[in-house]
Short mmCIF file of C-alpha atoms and ligand atoms in Angstrom, two decimals:
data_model
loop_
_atom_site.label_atom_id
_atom_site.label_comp_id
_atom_site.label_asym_id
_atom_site.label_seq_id
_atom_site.Cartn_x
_atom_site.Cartn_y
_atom_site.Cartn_z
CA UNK A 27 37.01 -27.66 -6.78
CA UNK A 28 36.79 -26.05 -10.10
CA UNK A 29 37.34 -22.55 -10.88
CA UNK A 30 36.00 -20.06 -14.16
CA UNK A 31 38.18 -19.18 -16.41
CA UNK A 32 37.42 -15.92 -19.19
CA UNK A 33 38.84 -14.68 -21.62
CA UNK A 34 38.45 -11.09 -21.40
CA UNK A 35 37.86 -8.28 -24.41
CA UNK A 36 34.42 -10.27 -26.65
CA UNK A 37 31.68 -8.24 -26.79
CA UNK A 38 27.99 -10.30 -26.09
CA UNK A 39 25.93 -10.16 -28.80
CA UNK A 40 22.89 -12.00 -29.23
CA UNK A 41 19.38 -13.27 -27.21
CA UNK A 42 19.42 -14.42 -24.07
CA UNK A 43 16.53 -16.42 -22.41
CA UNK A 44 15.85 -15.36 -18.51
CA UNK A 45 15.36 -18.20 -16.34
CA UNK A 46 12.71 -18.20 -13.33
CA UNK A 47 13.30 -16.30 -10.41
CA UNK A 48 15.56 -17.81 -7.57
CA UNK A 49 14.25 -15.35 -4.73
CA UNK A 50 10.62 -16.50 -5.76
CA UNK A 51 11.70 -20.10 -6.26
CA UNK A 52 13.04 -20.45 -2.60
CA UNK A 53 9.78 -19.13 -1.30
CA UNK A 54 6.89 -20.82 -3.44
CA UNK A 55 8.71 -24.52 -2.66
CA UNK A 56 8.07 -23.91 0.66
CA UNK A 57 4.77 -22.47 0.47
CA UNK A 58 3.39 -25.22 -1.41
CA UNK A 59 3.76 -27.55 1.66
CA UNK A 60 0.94 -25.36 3.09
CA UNK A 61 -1.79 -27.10 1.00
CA UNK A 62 -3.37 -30.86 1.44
CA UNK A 63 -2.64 -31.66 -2.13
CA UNK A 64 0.24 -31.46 -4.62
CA UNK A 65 1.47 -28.18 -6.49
CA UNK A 66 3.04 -28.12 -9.71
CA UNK A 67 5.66 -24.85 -9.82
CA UNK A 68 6.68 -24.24 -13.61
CA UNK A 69 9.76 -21.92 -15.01
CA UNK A 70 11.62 -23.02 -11.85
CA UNK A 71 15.32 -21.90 -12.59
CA UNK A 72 18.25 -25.23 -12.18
CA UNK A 73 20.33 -24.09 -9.99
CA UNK A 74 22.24 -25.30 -6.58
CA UNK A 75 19.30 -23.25 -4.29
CA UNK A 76 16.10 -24.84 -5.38
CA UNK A 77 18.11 -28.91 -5.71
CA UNK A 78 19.24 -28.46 -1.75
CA UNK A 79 15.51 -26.76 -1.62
CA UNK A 80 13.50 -30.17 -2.95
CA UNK A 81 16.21 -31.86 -0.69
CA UNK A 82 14.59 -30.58 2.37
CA UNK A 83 11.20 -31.51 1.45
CA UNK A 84 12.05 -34.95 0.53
CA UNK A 85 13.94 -35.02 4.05
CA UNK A 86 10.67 -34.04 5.91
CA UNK A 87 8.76 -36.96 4.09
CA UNK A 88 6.98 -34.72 1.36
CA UNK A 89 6.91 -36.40 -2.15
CA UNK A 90 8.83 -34.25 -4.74
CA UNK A 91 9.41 -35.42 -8.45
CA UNK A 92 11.27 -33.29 -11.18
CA UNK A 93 11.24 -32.75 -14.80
CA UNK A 94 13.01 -30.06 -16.22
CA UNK A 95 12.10 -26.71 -15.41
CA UNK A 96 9.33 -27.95 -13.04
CA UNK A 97 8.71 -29.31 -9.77
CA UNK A 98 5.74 -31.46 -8.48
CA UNK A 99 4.96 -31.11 -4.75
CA UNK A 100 3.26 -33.61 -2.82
CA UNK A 101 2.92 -32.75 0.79
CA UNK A 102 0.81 -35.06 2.02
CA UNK A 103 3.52 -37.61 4.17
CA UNK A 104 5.01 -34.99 5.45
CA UNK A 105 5.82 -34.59 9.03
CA UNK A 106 6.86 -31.93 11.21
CA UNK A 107 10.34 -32.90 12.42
CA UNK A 108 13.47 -30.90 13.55
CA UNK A 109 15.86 -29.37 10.87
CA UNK A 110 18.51 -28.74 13.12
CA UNK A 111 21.63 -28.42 10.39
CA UNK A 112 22.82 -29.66 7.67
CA UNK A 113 21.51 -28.87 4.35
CA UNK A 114 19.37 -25.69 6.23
CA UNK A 115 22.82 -23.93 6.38
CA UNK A 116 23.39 -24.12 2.97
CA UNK A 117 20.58 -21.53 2.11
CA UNK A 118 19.48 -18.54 3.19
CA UNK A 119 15.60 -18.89 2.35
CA UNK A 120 15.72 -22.09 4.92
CA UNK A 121 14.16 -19.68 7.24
CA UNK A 122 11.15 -20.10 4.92
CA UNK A 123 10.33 -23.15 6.60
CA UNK A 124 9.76 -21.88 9.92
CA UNK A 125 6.35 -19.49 8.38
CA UNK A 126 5.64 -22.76 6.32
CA UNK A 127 5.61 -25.35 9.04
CA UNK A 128 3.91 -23.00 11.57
CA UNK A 129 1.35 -22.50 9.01
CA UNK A 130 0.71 -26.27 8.49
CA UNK A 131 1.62 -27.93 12.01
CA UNK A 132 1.68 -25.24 14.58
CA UNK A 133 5.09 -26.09 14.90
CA UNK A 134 8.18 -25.24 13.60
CA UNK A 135 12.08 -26.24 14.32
CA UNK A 136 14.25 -24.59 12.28
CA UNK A 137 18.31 -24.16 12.61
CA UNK A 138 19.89 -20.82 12.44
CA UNK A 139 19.50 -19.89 8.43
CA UNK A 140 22.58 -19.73 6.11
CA UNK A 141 23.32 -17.97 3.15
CA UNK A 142 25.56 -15.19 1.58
CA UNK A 143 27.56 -14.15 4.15
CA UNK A 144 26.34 -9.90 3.50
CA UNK A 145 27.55 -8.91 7.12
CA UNK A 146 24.29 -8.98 10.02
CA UNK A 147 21.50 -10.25 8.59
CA UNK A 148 18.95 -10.58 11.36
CA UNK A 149 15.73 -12.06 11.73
CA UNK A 150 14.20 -10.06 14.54
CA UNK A 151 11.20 -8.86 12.48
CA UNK A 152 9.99 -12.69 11.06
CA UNK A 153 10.11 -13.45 14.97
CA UNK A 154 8.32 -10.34 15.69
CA UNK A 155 5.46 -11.15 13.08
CA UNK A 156 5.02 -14.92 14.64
CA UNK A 157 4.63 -14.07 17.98
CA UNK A 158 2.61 -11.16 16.53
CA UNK A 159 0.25 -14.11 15.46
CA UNK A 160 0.24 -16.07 19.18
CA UNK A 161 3.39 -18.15 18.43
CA UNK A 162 6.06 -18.59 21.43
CA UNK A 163 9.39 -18.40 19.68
CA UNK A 164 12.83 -20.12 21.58
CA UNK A 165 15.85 -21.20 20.85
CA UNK A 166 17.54 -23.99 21.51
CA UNK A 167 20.74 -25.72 20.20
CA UNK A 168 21.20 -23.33 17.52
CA UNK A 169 17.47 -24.04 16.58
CA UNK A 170 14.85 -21.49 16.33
CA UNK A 171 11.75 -23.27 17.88
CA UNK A 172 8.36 -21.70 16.79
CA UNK A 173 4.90 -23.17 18.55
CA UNK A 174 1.36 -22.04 18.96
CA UNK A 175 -1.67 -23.70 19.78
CA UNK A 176 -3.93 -21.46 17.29
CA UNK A 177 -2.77 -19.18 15.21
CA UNK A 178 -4.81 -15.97 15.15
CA UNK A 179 -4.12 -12.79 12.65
CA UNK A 180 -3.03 -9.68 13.95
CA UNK A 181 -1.73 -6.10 13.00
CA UNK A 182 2.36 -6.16 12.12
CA UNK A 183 4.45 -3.51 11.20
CA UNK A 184 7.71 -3.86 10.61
CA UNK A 185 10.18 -1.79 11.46
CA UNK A 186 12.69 -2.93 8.73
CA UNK A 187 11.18 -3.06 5.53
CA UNK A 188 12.16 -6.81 5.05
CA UNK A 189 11.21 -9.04 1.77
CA UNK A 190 11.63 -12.38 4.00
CA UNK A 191 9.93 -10.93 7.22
CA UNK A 192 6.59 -9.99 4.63
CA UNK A 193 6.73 -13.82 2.97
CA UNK A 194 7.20 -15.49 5.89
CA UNK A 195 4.37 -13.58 7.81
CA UNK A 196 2.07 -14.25 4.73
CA UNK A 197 2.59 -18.04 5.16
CA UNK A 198 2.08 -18.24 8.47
CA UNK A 199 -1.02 -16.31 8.31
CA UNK A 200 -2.54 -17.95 5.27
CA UNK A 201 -3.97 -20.57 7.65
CA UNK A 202 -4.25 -18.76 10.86
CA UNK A 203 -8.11 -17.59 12.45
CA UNK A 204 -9.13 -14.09 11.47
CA UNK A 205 -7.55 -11.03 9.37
CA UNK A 206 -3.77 -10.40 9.13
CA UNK A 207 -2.37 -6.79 8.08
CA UNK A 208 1.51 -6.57 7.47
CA UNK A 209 1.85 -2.58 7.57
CA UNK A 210 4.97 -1.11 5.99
CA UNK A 211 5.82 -4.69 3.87
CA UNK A 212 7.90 -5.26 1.16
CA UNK A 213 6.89 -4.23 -2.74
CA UNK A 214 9.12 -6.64 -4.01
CA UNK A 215 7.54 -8.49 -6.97
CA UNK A 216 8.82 -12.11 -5.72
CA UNK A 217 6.41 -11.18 -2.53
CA UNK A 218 3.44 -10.93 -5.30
CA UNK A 219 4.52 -14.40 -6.82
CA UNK A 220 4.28 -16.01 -3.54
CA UNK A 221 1.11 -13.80 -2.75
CA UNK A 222 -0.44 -15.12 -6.77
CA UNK A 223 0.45 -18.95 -5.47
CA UNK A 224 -1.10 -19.08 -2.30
CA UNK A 225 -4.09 -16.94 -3.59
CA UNK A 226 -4.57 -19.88 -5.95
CA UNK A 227 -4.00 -22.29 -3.32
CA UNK A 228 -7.40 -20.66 -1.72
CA UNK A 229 -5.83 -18.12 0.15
CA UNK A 230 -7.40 -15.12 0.68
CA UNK A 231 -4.17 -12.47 0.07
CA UNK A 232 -4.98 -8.50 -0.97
CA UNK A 233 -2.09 -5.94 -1.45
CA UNK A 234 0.65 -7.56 -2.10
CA UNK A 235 3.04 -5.46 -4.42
CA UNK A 236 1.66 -2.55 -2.14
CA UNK A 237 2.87 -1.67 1.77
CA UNK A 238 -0.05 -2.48 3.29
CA UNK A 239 -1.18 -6.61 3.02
CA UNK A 240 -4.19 -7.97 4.35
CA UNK A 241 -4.25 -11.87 4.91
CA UNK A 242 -7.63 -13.57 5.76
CA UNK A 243 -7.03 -16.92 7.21
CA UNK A 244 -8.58 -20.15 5.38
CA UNK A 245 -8.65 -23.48 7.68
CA UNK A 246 -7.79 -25.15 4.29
CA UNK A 247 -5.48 -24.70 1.29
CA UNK A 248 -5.44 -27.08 -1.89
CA UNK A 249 -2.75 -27.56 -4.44
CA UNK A 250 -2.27 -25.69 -7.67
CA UNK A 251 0.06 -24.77 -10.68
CA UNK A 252 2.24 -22.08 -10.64
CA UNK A 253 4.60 -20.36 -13.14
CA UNK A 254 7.66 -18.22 -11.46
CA UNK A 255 8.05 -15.15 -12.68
CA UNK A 256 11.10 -13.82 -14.65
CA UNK A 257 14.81 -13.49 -12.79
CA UNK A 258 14.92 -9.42 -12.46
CA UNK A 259 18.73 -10.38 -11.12
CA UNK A 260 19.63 -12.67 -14.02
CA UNK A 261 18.17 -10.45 -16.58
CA UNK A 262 19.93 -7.31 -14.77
CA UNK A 263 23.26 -8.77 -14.59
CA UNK A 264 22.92 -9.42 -18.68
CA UNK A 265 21.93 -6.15 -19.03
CA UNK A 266 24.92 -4.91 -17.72
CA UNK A 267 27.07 -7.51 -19.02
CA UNK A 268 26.10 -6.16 -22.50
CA UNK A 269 26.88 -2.61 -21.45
CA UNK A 270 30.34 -3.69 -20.19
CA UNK A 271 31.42 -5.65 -23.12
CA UNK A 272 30.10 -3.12 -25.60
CA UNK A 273 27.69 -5.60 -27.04
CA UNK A 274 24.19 -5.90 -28.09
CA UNK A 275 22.05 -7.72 -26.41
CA UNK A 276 17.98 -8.74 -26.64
CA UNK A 277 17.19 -9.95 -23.04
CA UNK A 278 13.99 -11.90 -23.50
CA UNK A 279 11.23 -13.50 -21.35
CA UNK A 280 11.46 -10.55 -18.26
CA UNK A 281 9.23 -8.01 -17.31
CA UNK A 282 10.66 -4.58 -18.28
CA UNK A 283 8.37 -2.92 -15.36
CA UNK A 284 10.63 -4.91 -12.87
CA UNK A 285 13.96 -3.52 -13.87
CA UNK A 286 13.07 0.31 -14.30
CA UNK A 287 15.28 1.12 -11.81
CA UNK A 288 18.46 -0.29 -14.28
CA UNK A 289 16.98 0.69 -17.02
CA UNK A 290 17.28 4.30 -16.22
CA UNK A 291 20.83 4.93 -14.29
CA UNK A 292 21.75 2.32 -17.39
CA UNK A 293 20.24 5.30 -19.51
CA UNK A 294 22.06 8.32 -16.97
CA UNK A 295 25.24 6.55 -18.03
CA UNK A 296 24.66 7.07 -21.61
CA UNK A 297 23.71 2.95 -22.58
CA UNK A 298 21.45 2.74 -25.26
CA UNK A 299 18.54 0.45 -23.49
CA UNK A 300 15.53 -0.42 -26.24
CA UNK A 301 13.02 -1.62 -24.03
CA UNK A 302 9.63 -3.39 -25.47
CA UNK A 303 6.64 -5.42 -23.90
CA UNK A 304 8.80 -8.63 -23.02
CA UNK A 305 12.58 -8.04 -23.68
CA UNK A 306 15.16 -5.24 -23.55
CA UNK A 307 18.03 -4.71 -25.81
CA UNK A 308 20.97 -3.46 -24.56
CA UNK A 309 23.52 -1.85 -26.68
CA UNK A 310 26.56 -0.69 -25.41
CA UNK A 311 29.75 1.08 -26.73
CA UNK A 312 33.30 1.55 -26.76
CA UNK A 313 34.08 5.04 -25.30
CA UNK A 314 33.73 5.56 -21.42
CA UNK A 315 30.15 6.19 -20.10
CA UNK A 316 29.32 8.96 -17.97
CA UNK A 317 29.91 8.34 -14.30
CA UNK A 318 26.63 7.61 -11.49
CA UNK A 319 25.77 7.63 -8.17
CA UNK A 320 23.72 4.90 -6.55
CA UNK A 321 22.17 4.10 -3.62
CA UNK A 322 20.43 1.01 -3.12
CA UNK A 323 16.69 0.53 -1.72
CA UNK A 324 13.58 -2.08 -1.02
CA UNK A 325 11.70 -2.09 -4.25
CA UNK A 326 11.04 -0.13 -6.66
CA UNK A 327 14.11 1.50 -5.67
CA UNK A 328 17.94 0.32 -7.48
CA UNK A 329 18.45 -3.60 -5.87
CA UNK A 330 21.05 -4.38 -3.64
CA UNK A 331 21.74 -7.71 -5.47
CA UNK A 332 22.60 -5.52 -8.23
CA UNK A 333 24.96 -3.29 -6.88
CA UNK A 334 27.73 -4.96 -6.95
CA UNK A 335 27.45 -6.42 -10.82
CA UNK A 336 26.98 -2.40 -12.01
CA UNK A 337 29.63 -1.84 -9.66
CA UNK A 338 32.41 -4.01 -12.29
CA UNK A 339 30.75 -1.70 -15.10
CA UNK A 340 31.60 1.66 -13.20
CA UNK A 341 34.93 0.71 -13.02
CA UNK A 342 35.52 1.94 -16.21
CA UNK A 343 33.48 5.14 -16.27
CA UNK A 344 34.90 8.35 -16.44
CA UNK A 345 35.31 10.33 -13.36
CA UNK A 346 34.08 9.40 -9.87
CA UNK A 347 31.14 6.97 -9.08
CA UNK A 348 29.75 6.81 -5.68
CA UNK A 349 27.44 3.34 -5.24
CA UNK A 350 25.85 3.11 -1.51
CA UNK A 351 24.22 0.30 0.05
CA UNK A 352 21.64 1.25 1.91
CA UNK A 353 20.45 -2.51 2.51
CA UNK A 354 23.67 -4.48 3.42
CA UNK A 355 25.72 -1.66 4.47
CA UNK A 356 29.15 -4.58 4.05
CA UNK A 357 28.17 -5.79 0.76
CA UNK A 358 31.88 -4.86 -0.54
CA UNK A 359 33.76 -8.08 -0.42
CA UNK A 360 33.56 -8.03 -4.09
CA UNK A 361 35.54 -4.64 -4.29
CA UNK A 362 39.13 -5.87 -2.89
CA UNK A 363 38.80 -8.72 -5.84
CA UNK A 364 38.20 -5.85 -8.25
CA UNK A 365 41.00 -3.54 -7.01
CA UNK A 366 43.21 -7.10 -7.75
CA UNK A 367 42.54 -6.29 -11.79
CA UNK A 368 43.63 -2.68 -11.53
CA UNK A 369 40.14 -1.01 -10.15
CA UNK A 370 40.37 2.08 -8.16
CA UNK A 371 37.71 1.97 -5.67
CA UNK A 372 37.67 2.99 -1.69
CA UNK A 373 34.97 1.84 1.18
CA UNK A 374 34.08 4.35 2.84
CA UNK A 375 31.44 3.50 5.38
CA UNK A 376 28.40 2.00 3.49
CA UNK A 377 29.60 3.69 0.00
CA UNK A 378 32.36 2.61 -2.56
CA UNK A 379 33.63 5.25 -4.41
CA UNK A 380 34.94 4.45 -7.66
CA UNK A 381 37.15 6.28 -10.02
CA UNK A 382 37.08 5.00 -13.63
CA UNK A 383 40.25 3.22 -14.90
CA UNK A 384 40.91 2.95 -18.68
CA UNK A 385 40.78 -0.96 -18.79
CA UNK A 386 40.65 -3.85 -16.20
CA UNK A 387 43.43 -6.10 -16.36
CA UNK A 388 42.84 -10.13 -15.98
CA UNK A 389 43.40 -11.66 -12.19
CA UNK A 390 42.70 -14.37 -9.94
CA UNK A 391 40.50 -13.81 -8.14
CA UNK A 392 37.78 -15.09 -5.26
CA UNK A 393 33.94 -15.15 -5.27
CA UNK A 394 32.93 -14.61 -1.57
CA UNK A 395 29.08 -14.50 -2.28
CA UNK A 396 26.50 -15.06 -5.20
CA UNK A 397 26.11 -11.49 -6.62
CA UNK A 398 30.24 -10.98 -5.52
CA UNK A 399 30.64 -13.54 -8.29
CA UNK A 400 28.67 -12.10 -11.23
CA UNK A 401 30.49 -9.15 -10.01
CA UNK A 402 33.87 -10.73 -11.14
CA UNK A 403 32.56 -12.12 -14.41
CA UNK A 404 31.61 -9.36 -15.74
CA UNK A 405 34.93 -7.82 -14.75
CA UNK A 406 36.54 -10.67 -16.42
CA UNK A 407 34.96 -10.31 -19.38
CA UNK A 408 36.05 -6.58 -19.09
CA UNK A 409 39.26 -7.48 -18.29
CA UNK A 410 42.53 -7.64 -20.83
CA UNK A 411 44.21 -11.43 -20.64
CA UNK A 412 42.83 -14.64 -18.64
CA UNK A 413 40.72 -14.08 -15.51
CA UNK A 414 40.59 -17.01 -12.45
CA UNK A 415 37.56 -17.08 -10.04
CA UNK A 416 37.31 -19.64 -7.37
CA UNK A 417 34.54 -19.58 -5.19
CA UNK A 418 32.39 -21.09 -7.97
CA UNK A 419 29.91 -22.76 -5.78
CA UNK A 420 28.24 -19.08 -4.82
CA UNK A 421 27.30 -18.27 -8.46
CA UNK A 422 26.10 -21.91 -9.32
CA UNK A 423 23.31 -21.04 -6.30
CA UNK A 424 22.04 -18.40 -8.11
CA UNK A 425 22.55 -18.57 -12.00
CA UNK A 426 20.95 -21.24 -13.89
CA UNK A 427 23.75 -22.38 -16.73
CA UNK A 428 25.71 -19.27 -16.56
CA UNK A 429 28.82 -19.80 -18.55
CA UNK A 430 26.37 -21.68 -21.49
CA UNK A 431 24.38 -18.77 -21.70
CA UNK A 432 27.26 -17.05 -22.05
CA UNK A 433 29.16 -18.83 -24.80
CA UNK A 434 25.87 -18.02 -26.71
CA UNK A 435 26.42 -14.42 -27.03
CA UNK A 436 29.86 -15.00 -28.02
CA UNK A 437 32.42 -14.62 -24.89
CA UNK A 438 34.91 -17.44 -23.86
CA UNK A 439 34.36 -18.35 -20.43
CA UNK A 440 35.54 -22.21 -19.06
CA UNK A 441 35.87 -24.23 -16.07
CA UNK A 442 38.77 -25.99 -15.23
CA UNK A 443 39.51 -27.99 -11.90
CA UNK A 444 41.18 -26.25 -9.67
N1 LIG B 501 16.44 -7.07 8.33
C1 LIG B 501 16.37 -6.89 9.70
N2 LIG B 501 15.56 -7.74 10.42
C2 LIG B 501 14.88 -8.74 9.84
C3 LIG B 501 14.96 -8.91 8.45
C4 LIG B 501 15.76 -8.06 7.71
O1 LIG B 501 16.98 -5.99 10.27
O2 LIG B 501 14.18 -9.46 10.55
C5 LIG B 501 17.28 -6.15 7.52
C6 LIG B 501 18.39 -6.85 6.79
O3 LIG B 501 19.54 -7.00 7.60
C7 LIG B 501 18.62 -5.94 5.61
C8 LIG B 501 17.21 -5.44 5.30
O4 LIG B 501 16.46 -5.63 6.49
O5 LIG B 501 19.41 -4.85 5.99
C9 LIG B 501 16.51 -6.13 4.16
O6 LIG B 501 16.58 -7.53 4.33
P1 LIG B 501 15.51 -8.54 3.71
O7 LIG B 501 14.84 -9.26 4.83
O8 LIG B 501 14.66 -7.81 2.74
O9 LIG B 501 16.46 -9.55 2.95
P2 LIG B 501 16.26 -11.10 2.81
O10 LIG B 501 14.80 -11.43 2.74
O11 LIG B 501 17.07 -11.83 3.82
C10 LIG B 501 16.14 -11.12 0.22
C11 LIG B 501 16.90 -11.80 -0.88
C12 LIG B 501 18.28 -11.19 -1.02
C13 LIG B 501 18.14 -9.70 -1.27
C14 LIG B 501 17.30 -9.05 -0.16
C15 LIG B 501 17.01 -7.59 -0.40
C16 LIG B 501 16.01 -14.04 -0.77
C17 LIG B 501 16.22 -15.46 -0.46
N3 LIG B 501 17.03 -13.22 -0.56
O12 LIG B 501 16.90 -11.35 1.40
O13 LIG B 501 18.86 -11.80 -2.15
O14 LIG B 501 19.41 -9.13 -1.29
O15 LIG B 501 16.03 -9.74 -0.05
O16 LIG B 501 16.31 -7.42 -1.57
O17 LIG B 501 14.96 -13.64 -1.24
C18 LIG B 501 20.62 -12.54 -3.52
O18 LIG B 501 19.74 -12.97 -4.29
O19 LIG B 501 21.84 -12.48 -3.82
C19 LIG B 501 20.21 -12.08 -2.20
C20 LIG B 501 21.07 -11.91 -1.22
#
């Protein structure tokens, strides 16, 4: 096993490229199985999610080939065959598959998805959406079994405002007989990626980005090319990585408009944040910012995966920081490995309340979960002495060369075998 090792006290300075985003990656692969012909998805990001991804597809007979930063998908072997285990519990966004494959073969048999382990994460409303659309949904084995003669569109709302529950819906509707409204949906902008694919596929998608989409089914979808839109999570955790290091930093290739939320508690704290067409520069400073509060929400609202990296950066703000959850009301693992390099932070329900130290102090410590990991890097990189995170596996899901784009803006960060 190999472990991270930093260096803590360099300030980042430089440009940083933003890779494609992972939460759209995970859902375009498996939308592109929907069409009779192969896809080509550009800007995919490299990381551990989209390889075990591919892997999936190649195990259900589909032809994939890579080159870098691109995928070709040809789903024309494919067949519709159980995915009881295995590499489906590696991943979260395996429960992609089940809108995918009920959308091409009626049929879908899916195991029980993986993923960060963020407390309950339930999928009540995806199951409420397919039988919404005629599907008989059982379980058996661990297996989530999904079957319909025809599907045929229907009114949804969900209760939950849920960014898988709106994608999955979407690709199981793209295909289905008649007019599909998802009422109260997502805003995130992965949702209009996936939405801008399958629209190019032939689908017929309108509101996406909005809380109100309508889906008219086509019997027929054809393949296309695709480029993913910027990392808002990558770019974000940069962001604040410059802030926390008191560096300067040009974040290029994102869309500003995606990370407004950031931008301004980034700007409440008292970071200077330059912010153009296409990048954002980030410049932080020495003395303590001003203390926040933050509560997380669906989009447009503050991101849950970003709580706990600006979490790490509050540590060190003066006076008393309170940073709720509102999405994954347990999404604190991170803050017990944070209290190991001198943080002063209490849970209290589904809010951490953090008093500002004068400096982090170097640990080892334990990443339990992808964002729980950028969490501790940039609390590393905070840090006085030699920081240890295990758990490296969780951030290599997520960020595409992390420690290389690192070393680029100037901050010593290794791996060593464990
Ligand atoms: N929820 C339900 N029922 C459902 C679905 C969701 O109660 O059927 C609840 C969840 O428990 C949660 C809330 O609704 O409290 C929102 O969950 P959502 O469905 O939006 O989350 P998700 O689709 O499972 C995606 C991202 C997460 C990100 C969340 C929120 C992917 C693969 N994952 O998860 O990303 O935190 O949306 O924005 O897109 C990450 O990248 O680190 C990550 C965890």
């Amino acid at each position: 096993m190999e472990k991270i090792m930093i260096q803590g006290g360099k300030s980042l300075k430089g440009q940083v490229d933003i890779s494609g985003a992972k939460n759209s990656a995970v859902a375009l692969i498996p939308a592109a199985i929907l069409a009779d012909s192969p896809t080509i998805i550009d800007n995919l990001p490299e990381i551990r999610d989209v390889e075990v991804y591919s892997e999936i597809l190649q195990d259900l007979g589909a032809d994939v080939s890579r080159e870098p930063f691109s995928i070709q998908i040809d789903p024309t072997h494919m067949s519709n065959k159980p995915m009881p285990n295995g590499k489906i519990k590696k991943l979260r966004a395996s429960y992609y598959l089940m809108g995918a494959m009920l959308g091409k073969f009626n049929r879908a048999a899916v195991g029980l998805p993986g993923g960060c382990n963020l407390g309950p994460r339930p999928i009540d409303q995806h199951i409420k959406g397919f039988e919404a659309l005629g599907a008989k949904v059982s379980q058996e084995q661990g297996m989530l079994i999904v079957e319909v003669d025809r599907l045929v569109g229907n009114r949804i709302y969900l209760d939950v405002v849920s960014v898988g529950a709106t994608i999955n819906i979407m690709l199981a509707a793209a295909r289905a007989e008649g007019t599909t409204y998802i009422e109260n949906a997502a805003k995130e902008p992965e949702i209009i990626d996936v939405a801008t694919l399958l629209n190019a596929m032939g689908a017929q998608i309108k509101g996406a980005g909005t809380d109100v989409i309508r889906i008219t089914g086509v019997s027929r979808l054809k393949g296309c090319r695709h480029s993913i839109i910027p990392d808002r999570i990558e770019a974000g955790t940069f962001m604040i990585l410059a802030a926390a290091t008191a560096g300067d930093v040009r974040v290029e290739n994102i869309i500003p408009k995606h990370l407004e939320s950031l931008i301004a508690k980034l700007s409440e704290m008292g970071v200077d944040v330059e912010v153009s067409d296409d990048f954002v520069r980030v410049k932080g400073k020495k003395t303590p910012y001003r203390h926040i509060d933050i509560k997380t929400l669906p989009y447009p609202g503050f991101p849950t995966d970003l709580q706990q990296p600006i979490t790490s950066l509050l540590t060190s703000a003066e006076g008393t920081s309170i940073v709720t959850d509102n999405i994954y009301h347990n999404r604190f693992k991170h803050v017990d490995e944070l209290k190991r390099m001198g943080a002063n932070i209490k849970v209290e329900g589904r809010s951490a309340l953090i008093e500002g130290v004068s400096q982090l102090q170097a640990a080892r410590v334990k990443a339990t979960d992808l964002r729980a990991g950028a969490a501790l890097v940039i609390a590393g990189l905070m840090a006085e002495g030699v920081t240890e995170i295990t758990g490296v596996e969780h951030i290599d899901r997520g960020y595409q060369n992390f420690e290389a784009k690192l070393r680029d803006l100037g901050a010593q960060i290794w791996r060593e075998q464990e």
